Short mmCIF file of C-alpha atoms in Angstrom, two decimals:
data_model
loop_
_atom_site.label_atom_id
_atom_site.label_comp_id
_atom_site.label_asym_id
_atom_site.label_seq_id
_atom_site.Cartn_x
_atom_site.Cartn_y
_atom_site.Cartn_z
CA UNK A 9 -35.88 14.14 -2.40
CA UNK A 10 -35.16 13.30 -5.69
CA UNK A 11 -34.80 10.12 -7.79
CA UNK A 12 -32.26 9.73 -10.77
CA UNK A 13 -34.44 8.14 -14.16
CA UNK A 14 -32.82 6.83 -17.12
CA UNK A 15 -33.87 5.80 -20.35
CA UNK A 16 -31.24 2.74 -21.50
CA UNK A 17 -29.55 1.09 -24.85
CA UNK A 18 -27.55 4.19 -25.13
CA UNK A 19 -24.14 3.54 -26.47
CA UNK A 20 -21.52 5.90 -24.30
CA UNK A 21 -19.37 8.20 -26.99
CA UNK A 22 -17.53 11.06 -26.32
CA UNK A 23 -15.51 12.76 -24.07
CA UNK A 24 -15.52 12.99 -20.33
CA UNK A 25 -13.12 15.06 -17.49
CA UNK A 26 -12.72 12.66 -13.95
CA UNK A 27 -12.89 15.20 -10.71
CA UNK A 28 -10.92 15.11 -7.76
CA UNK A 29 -10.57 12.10 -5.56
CA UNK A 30 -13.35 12.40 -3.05
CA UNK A 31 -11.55 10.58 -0.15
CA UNK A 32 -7.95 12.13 -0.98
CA UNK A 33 -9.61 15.45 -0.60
CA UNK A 34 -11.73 14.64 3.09
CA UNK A 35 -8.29 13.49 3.99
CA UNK A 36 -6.71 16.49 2.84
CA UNK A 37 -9.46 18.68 4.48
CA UNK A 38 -8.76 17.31 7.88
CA UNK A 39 -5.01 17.95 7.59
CA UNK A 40 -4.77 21.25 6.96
CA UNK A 41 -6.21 21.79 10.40
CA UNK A 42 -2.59 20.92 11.13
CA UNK A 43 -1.23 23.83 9.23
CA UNK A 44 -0.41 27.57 10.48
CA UNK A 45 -0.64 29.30 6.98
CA UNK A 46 -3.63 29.22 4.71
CA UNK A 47 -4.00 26.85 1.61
CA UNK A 48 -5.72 27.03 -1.81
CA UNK A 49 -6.84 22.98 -2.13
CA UNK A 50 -7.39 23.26 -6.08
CA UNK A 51 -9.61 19.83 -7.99
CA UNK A 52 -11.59 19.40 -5.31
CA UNK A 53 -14.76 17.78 -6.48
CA UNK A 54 -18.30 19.39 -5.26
CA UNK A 55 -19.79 16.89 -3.41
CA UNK A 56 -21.97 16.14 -0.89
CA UNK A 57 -19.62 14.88 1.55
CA UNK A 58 -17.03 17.42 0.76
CA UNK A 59 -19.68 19.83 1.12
CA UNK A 60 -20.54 18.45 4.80
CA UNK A 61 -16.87 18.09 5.75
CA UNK A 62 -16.33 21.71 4.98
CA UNK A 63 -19.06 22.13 7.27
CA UNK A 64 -17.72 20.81 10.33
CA UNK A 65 -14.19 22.48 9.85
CA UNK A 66 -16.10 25.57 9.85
CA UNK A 67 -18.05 24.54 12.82
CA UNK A 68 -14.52 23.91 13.95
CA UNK A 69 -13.86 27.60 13.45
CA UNK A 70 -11.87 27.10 10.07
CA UNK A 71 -12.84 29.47 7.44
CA UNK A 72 -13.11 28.15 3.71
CA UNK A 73 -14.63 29.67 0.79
CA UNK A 74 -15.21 28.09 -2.56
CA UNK A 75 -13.42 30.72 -5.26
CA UNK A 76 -14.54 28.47 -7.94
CA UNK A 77 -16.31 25.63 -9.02
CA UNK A 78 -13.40 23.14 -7.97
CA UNK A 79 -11.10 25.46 -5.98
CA UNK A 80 -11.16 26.38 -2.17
CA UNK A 81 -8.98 28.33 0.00
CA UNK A 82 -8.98 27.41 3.70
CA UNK A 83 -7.46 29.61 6.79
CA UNK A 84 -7.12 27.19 9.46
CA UNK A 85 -8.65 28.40 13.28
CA UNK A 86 -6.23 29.20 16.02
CA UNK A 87 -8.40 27.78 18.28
CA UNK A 88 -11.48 25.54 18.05
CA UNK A 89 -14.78 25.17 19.35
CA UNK A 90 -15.09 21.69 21.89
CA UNK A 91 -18.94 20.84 21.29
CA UNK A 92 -19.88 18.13 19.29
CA UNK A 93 -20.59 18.45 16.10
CA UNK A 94 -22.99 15.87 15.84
CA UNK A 95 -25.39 17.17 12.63
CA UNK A 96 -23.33 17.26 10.55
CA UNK A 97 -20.57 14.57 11.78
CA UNK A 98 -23.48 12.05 12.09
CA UNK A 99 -23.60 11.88 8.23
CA UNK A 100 -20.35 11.48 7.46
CA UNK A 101 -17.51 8.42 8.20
CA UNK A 102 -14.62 10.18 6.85
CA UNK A 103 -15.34 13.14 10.07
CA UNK A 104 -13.09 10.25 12.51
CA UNK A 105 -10.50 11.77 10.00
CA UNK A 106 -10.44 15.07 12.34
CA UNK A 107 -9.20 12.68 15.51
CA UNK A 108 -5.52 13.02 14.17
CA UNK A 109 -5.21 16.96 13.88
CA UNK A 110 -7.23 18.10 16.34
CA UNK A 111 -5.46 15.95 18.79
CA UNK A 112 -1.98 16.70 17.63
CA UNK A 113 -2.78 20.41 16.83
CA UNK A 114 -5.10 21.24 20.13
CA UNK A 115 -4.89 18.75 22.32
CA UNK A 116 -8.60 17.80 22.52
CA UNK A 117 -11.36 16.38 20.33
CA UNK A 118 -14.51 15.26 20.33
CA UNK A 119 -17.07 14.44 17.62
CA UNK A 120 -19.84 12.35 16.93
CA UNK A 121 -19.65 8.65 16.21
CA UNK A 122 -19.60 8.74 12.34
CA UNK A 123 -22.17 8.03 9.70
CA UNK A 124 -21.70 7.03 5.82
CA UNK A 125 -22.62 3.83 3.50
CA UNK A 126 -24.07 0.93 5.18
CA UNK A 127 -21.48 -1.31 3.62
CA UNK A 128 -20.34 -3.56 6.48
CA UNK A 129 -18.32 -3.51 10.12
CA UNK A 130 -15.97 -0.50 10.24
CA UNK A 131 -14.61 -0.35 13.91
CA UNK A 132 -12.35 2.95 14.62
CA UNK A 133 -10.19 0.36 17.24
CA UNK A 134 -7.23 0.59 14.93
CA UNK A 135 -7.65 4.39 14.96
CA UNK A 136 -7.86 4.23 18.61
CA UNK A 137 -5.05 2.11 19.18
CA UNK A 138 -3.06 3.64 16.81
CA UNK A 139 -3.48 7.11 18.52
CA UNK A 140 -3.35 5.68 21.91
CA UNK A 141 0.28 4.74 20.96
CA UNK A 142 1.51 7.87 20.59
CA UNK A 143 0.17 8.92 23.84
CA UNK A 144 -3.72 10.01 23.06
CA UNK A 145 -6.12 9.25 25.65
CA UNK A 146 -9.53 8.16 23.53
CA UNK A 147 -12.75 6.97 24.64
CA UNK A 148 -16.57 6.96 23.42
CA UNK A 149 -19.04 8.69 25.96
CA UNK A 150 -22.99 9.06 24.97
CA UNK A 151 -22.30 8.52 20.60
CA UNK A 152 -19.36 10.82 21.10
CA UNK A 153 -16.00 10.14 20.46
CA UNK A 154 -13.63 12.18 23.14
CA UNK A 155 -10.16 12.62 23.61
CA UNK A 156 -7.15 14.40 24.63
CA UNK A 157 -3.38 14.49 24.52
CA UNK A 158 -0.95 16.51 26.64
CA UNK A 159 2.09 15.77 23.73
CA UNK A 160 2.00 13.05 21.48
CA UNK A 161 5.51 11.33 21.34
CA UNK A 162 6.60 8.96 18.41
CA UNK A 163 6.17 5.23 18.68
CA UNK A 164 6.28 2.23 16.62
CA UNK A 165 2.77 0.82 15.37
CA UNK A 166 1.54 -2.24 13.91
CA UNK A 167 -2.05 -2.32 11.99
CA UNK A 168 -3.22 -5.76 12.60
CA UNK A 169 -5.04 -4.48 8.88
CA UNK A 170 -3.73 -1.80 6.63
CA UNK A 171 -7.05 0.24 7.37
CA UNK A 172 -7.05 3.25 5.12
CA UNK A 173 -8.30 5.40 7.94
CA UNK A 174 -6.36 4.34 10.44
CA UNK A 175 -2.94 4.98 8.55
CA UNK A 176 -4.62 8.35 7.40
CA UNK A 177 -5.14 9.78 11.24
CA UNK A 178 -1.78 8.27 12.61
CA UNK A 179 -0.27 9.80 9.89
CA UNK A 180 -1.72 13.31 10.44
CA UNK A 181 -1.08 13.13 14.54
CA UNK A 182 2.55 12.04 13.49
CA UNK A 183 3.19 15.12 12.01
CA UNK A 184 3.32 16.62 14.87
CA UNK A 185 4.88 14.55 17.44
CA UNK A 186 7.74 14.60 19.39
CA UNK A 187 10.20 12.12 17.45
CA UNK A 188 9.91 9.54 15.02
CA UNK A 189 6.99 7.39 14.21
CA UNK A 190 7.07 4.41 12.33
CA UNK A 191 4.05 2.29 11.37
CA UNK A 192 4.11 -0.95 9.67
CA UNK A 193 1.22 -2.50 7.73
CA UNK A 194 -0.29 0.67 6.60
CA UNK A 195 -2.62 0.91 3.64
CA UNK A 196 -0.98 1.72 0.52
CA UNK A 197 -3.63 3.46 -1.52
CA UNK A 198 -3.16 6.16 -3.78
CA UNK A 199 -5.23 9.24 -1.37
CA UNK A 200 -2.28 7.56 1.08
CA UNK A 201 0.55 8.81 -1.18
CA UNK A 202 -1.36 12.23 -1.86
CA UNK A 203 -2.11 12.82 1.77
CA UNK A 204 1.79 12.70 2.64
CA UNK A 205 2.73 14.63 -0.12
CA UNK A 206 0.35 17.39 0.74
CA UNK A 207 1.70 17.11 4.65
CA UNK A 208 4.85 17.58 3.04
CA UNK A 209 3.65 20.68 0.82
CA UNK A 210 2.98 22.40 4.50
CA UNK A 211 6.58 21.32 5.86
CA UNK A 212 5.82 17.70 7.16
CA UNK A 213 8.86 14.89 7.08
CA UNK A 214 6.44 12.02 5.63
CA UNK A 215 8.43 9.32 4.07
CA UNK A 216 7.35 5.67 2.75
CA UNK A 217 3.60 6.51 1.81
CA UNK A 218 2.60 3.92 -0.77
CA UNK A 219 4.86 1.19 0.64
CA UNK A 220 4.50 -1.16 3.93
CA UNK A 221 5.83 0.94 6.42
CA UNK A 222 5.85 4.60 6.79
CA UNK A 223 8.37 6.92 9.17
CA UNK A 224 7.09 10.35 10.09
CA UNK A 225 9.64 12.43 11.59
CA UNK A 226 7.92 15.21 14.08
CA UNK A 227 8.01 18.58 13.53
CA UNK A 228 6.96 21.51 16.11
CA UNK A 229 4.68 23.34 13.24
CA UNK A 230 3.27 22.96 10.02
CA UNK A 231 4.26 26.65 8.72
CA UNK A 232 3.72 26.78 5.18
CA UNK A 233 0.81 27.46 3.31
CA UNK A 234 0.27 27.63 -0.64
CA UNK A 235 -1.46 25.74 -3.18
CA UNK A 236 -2.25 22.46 -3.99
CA UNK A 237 -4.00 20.07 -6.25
CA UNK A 238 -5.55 17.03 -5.01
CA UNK A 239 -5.17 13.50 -7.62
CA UNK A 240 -8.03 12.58 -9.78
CA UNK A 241 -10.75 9.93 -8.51
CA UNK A 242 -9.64 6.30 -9.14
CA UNK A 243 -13.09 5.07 -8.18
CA UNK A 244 -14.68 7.80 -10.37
CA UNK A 245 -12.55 7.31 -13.36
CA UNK A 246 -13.07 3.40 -13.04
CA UNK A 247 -17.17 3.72 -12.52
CA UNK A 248 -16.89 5.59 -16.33
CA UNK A 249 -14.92 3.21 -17.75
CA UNK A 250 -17.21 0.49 -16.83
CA UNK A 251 -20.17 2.18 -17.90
CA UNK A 252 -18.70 2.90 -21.34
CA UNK A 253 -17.43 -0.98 -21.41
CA UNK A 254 -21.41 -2.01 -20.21
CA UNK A 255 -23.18 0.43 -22.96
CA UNK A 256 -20.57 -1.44 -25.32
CA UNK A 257 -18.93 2.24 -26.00
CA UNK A 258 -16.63 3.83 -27.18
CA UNK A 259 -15.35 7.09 -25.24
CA UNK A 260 -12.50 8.68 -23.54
CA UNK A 261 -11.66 9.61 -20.23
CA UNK A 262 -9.52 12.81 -19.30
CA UNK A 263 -7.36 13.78 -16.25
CA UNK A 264 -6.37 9.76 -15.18
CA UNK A 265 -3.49 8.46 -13.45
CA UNK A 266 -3.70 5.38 -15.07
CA UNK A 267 -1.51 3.25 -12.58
CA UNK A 268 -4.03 3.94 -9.91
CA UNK A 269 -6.24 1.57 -11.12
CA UNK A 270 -3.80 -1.15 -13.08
CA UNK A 271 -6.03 -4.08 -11.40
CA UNK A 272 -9.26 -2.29 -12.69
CA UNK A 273 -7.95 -1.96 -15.86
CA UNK A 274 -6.43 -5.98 -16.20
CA UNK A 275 -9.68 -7.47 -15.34
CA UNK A 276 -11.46 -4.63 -18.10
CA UNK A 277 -8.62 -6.38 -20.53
CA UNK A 278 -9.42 -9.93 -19.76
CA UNK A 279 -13.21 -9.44 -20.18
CA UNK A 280 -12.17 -8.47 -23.71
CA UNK A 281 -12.44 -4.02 -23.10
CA UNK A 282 -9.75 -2.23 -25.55
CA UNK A 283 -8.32 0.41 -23.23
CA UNK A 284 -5.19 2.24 -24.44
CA UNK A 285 -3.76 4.73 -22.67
CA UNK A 286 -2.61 7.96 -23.97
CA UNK A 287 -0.60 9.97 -21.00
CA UNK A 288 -3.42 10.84 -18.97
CA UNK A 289 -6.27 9.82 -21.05
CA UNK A 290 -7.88 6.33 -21.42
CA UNK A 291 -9.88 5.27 -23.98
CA UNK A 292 -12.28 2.98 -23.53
CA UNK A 293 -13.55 0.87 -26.49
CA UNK A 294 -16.25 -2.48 -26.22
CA UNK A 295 -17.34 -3.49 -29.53
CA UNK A 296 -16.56 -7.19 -29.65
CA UNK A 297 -18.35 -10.03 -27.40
CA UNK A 298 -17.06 -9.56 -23.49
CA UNK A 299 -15.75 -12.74 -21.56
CA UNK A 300 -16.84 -13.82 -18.32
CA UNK A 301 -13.97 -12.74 -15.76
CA UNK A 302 -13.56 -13.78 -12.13
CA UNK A 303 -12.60 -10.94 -9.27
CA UNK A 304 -11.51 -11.06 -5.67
CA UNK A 305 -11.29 -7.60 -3.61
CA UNK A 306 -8.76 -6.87 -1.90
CA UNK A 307 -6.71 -3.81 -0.25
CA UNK A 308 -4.48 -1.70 -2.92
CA UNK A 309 -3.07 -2.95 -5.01
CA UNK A 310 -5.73 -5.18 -5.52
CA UNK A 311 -8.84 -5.24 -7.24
CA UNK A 312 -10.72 -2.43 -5.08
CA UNK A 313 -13.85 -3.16 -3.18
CA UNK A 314 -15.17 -0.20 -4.07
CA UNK A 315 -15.03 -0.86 -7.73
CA UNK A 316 -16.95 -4.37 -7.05
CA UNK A 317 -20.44 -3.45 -7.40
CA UNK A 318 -20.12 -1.77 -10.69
CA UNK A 319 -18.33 -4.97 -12.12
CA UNK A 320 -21.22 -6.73 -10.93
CA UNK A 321 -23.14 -4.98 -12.87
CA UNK A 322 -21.99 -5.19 -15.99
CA UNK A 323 -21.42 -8.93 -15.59
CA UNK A 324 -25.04 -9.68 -15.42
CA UNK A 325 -25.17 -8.95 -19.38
CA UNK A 326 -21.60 -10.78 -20.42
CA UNK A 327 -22.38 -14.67 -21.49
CA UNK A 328 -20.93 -17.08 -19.41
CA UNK A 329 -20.38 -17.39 -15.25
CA UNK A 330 -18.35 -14.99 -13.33
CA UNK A 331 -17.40 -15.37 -9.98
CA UNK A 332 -16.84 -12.56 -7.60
CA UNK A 333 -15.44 -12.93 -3.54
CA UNK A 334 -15.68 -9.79 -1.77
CA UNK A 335 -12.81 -9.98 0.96
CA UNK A 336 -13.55 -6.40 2.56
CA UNK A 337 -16.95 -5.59 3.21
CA UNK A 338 -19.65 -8.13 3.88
CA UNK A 339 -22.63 -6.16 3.08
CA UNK A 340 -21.46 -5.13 -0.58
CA UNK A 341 -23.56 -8.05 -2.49
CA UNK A 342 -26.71 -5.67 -1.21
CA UNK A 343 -26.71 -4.54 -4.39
CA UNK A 344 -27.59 -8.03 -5.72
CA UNK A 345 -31.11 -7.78 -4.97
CA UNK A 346 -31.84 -5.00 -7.14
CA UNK A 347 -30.07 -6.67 -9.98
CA UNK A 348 -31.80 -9.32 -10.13
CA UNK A 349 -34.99 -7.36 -9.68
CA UNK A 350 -33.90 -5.97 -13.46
CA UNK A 351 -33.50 -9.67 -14.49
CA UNK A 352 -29.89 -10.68 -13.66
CA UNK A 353 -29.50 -13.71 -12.34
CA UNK A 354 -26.86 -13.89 -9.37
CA UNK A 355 -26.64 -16.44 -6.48
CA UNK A 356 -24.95 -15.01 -3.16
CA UNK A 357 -23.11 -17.47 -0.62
CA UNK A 358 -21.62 -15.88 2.49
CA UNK A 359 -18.30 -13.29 0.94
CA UNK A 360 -18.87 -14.94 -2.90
CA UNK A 361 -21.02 -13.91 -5.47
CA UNK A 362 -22.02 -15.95 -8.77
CA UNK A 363 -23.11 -14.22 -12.06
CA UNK A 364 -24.56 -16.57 -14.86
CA UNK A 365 -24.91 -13.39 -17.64
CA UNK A 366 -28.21 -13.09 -19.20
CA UNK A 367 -29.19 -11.11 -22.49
CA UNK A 368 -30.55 -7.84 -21.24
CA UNK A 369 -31.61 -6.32 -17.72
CA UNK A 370 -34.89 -4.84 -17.53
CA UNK A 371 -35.99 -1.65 -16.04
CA UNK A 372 -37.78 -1.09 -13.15
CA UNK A 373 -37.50 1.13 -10.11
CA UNK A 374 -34.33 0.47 -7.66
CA UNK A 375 -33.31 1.77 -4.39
CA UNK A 376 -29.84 2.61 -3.85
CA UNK A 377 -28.23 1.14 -0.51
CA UNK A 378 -24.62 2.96 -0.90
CA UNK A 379 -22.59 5.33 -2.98
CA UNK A 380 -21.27 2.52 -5.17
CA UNK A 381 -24.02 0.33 -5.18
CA UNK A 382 -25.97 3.62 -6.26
CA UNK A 383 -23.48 3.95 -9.18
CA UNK A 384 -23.71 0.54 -10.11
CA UNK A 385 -27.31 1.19 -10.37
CA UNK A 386 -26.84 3.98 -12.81
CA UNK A 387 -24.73 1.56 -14.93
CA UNK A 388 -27.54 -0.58 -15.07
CA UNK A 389 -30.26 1.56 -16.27
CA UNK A 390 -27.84 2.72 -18.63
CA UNK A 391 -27.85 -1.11 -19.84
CA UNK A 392 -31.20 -2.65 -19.64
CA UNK A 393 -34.28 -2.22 -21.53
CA UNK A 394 -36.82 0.57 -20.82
CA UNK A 395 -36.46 3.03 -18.25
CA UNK A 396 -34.74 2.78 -14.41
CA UNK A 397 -35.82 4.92 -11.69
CA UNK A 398 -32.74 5.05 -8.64
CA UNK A 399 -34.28 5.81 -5.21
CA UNK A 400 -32.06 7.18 -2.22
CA UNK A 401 -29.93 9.12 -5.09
CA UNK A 402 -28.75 11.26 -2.45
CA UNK A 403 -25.96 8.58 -2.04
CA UNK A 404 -24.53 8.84 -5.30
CA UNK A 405 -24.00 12.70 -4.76
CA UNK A 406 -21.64 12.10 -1.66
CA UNK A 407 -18.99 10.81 -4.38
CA UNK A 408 -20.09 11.82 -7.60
CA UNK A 409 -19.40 15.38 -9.12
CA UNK A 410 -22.18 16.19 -11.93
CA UNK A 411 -23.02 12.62 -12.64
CA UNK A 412 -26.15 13.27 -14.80
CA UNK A 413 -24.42 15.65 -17.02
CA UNK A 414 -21.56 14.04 -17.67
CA UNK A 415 -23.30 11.32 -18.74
CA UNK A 416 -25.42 13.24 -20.51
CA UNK A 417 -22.45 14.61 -22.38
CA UNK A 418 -21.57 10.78 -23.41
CA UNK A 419 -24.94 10.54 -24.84
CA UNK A 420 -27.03 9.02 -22.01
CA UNK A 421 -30.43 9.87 -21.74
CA UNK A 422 -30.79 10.65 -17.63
CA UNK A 423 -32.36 13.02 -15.16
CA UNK A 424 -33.37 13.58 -12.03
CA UNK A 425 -37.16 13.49 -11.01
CA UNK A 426 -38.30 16.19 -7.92
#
């Protein structure tokens, strides 16, 4: 397995393309199960856990075929296979996403209880609940998650939490119930708004996505097929622009919706980043001494949790005490202990998370816990003194599409050891 090495005090110049939105596109995967026609998906980034979710639907009978480096077409099965498909399900949390459609397209499902980042408690009970209301019958049975469904009829459901998940599957199943569906409390993220809109590319009646409540009117079939392009990677695009802000660059980023990540871009602005945006291109400019800032996660439109541990980061080298509560997942400050391995100094109580910055972080060799705290990591080799080695790399290819040489293209000095 390989190990990521960098060789820091490289200032980030250039200019850099963001992929596709990793968890628009597993969203996006599982729906078209839903659909009757087939569907070229086109900016979807080549990951790992794309990669592995293409993989199931296959197992799942669906046939997909990369025709290029970021473009897949996808014939969805007639029928599917009812083993589990534990291998490759195991690895991957976003597989609970194929609940929804299989249910509401066949009638059964089962998979494996789902893997991913060790970030915290991430119960499906709101996914169960939420499909149970519109007449599923779930239930976990030796690390398997079973079910079945006769007809799912619309109902009204309330999310005691606007899981992204949860509103994702209940979405999906909605499509194609008998009647309307309204849920309230639903998460509002941006892969919320592109997953209705591509249900609505394939005939859905999605309405609401990106607000409070969404109404899903139920259709008998999903019949049309055709193309689609999947949004650019908030988390992705906001992981750069840190990086450029930490290496006290100067670069620009290409193929951003900018409004996806307005809180990202604030807090950038109070710690004293220049970011100007130019349609969809940032640039990204640090040259002057960066302020101490203070975050708090929180579900869209807040400051995103996945965004925290690269903040973090780059706090460690910016004078002055920052403060950061993390209000999703308790295990994110895991990262912490690696940081200050490099020489930060940061003091964890409970969900909060105190920086004092200090002049430079040291290299050493780190071990990644999760995707973002394995991109965090990255940012900090690319800011301390002497050269980083990143074990468990293997999570930062489940969301990042050709890290290294991207970087590389901005002038980092980076590689990957065998």
């Amino acid at each position: 397995m390989s190990n990521i090495a960098i060789v820091g005090g490289q200032r980030l110049q250039g200019k850099v393309k963001v992929s596709g939105a990793k968890n628009a596109t597993l969203a996006i995967l599982g729906a078209a199960l839903l659909a009757n026609e087939s569907i070229i998906l086109e900016n979807v980034p080549d990951i790992s856990d794309v990669r592995i979710m293409v993989n199931i639907i296959r197992d799942l009978g669906g046939e997909i075929d990369w025709l290029d480096k970021e473009v897949i077409s996808f014939v969805p099965p007639k029928e599917i296979k009812k083993s589990p498909i534990y291998n490759n399900v195991k690895k991957l949390r976003a597989s609970n996403l194929l609940l929804g459609p299989l249910l509401a397209k066949f009638g059964y499902a089962e998979v494996a209880l789902p893997g991913g980042c060790n970030i915290g408690v991430r119960p499906m009970d709101l996914h169960f609940k939420g499909l149970a209301g519109l007449g599923a019958d779930l239930y976990i049975e030796r690390g398997c998650v079973k079910g079945s469904a006769k007809k799912l009829a619309g109902a009204r459901i309330y999310l005691d939490f606007p899981s992204v998940g949860a509103t994702e599957n209940i979405m999906m199943a909605a499509c194609l119930a008998e009647g309307q569906t309204i849920i309230e409390n639903v998460a509002k993220e941006p892969e919320i708004v592109d997953l209705a809109n591509f249900l609505n590319s394939l005939g859905g009646k999605v309405r609401g996505a990106g607000t409070d409540v969404i109404k899903i009117e139920g259709v008998k079939s999903l019949d049309r097929g055709g193309r689609y392009a999947v949004i650019p990677d908030r988390i992705e695009a906001g992981t750069f622009m840190v990086a450029i802000a930490a290496t006290r660059g100067d670069a620009i980023l290409e193929g951003v919706i900018p409004r996806h990540i307005e809180p990202l871009i604030a807090k950038l602005r109070e710690a004293n980043v220049e970011i100007t945006e130019e349609g969809d291109n940032l640039r990204v400019r640090a040259v002057s001494q960066l302020n101490p800032i203070d975050i708090k996660t929180l579900p869209y439109p807040g400051f995103p949790t996945d965004m925290q541990s690269q903040v973090m980061t780059l706090l460690t080298n910016v004078p002055g005490t920052s403060i950061i509560i993390e209000n999703i997942f308790e295990n994110r400050f895991q990262i912490s202990d690696e940081l200050k391995r490099m020489g930060a100094q940061i003091k964890v109580e409970g969900r909060m998370a105190v920086i004092e910055g200090v002049a430079s972080l040291q290299g050493t060799v780190v071990k990644a816990s999760d995707l973002r705290a394995g991109a965090a990591l990255v940012i900090a080799g690319l800011m301390a003194e002497g050269v980083t080695e990143i074990i468990n790399s293997f999570y930062i290819d489940r969301g990042y599409q050709d890290l290294e040489d991207k970087l590389s293209s901005l002038g980092a000095k980076i590689w990957r050891n065998d």
